[in-house]
Coordinates of C-alpha atoms in Angstrom, one line a residue:
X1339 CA 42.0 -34.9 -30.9
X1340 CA 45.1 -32.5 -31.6
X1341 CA 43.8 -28.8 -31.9
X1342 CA 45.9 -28.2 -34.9
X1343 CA 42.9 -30.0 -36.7
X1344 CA 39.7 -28.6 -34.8
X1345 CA 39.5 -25.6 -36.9
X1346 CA 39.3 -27.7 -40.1
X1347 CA 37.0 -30.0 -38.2
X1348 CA 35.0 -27.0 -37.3
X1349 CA 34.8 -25.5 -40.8
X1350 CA 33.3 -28.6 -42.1
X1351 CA 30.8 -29.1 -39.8
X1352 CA 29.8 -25.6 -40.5
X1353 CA 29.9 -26.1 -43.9
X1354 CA 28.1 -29.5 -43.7
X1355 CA 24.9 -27.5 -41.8
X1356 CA 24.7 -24.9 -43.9
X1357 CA 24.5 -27.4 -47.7
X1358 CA 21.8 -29.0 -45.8
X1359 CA 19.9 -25.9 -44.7
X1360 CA 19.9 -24.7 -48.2
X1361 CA 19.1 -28.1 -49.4
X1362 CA 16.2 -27.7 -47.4
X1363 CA 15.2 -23.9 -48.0
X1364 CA 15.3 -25.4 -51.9
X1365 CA 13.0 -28.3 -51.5
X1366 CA 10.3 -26.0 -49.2
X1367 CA 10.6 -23.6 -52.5
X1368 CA 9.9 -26.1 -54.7
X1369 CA 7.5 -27.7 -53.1
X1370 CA 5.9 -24.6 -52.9
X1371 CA 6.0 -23.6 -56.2
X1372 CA 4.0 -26.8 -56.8
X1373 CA 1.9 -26.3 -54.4
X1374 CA 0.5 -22.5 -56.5
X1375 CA 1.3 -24.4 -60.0
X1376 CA -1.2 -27.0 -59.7
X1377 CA -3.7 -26.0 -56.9
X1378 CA -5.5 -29.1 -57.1
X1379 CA -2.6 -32.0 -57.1
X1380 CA -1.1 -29.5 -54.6
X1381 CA -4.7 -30.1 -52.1
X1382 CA -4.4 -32.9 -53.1
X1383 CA -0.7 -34.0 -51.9
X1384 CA -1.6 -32.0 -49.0
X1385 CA -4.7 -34.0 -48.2
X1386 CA -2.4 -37.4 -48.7
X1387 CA 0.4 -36.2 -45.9
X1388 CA -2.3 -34.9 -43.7
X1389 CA -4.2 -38.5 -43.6
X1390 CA -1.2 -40.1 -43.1
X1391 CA 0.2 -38.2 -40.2
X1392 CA -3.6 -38.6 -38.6
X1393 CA -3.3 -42.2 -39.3
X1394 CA 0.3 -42.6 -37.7
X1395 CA -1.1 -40.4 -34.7
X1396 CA -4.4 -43.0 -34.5
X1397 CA -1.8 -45.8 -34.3
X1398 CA 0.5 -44.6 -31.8
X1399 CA -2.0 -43.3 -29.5
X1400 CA -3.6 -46.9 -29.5
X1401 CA -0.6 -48.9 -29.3
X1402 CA -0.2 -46.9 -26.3
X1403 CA -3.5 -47.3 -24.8
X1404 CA -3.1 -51.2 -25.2
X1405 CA 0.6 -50.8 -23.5
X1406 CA -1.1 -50.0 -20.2
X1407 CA -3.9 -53.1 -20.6
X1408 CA -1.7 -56.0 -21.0
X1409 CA -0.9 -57.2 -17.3
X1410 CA 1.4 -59.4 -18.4
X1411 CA 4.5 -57.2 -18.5
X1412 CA 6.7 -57.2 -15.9
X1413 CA 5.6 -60.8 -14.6
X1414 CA 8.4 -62.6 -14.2
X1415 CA 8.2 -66.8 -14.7

């Protein structure tokens, strides 16, 4: 890597981070617009992303309880 390109490389890395972050400042805007639109759909949206992450939690905390009672890892044949 020559240095006579790292500023350019620099730049649009910057310029990369920033599109996203106001990509992302625009979606939490509208999502929150939505959200004090239409109260209900928005509670309900909100109760649909919350049951799913509780669900995704449930699973991954049991499929790591079973990890520990299989004794059949780690035996060699």
């Amino acid at each position: 890597m020559s240095m006579k390109n790292y500023p350019m490389k620099k730049t649009g890395i910057i310029a990369i981070i920033c599109g996203l972050a106001i990509w992302a400042l625009y979606l939490v805007y509208i999502f929150w617009s939505f959200l004090f639109s239409h109260p209900f759909l928005g509670l309900a949206s909100v109760a649909i992303i919350g049951g799913l992450v509780i669900l995704i939690l449930d699973i991954y905390k049991e499929k790591e309880k079973d990890k520990e009672n299989e004794p059949f890892r780690g035996i060699e044949k």
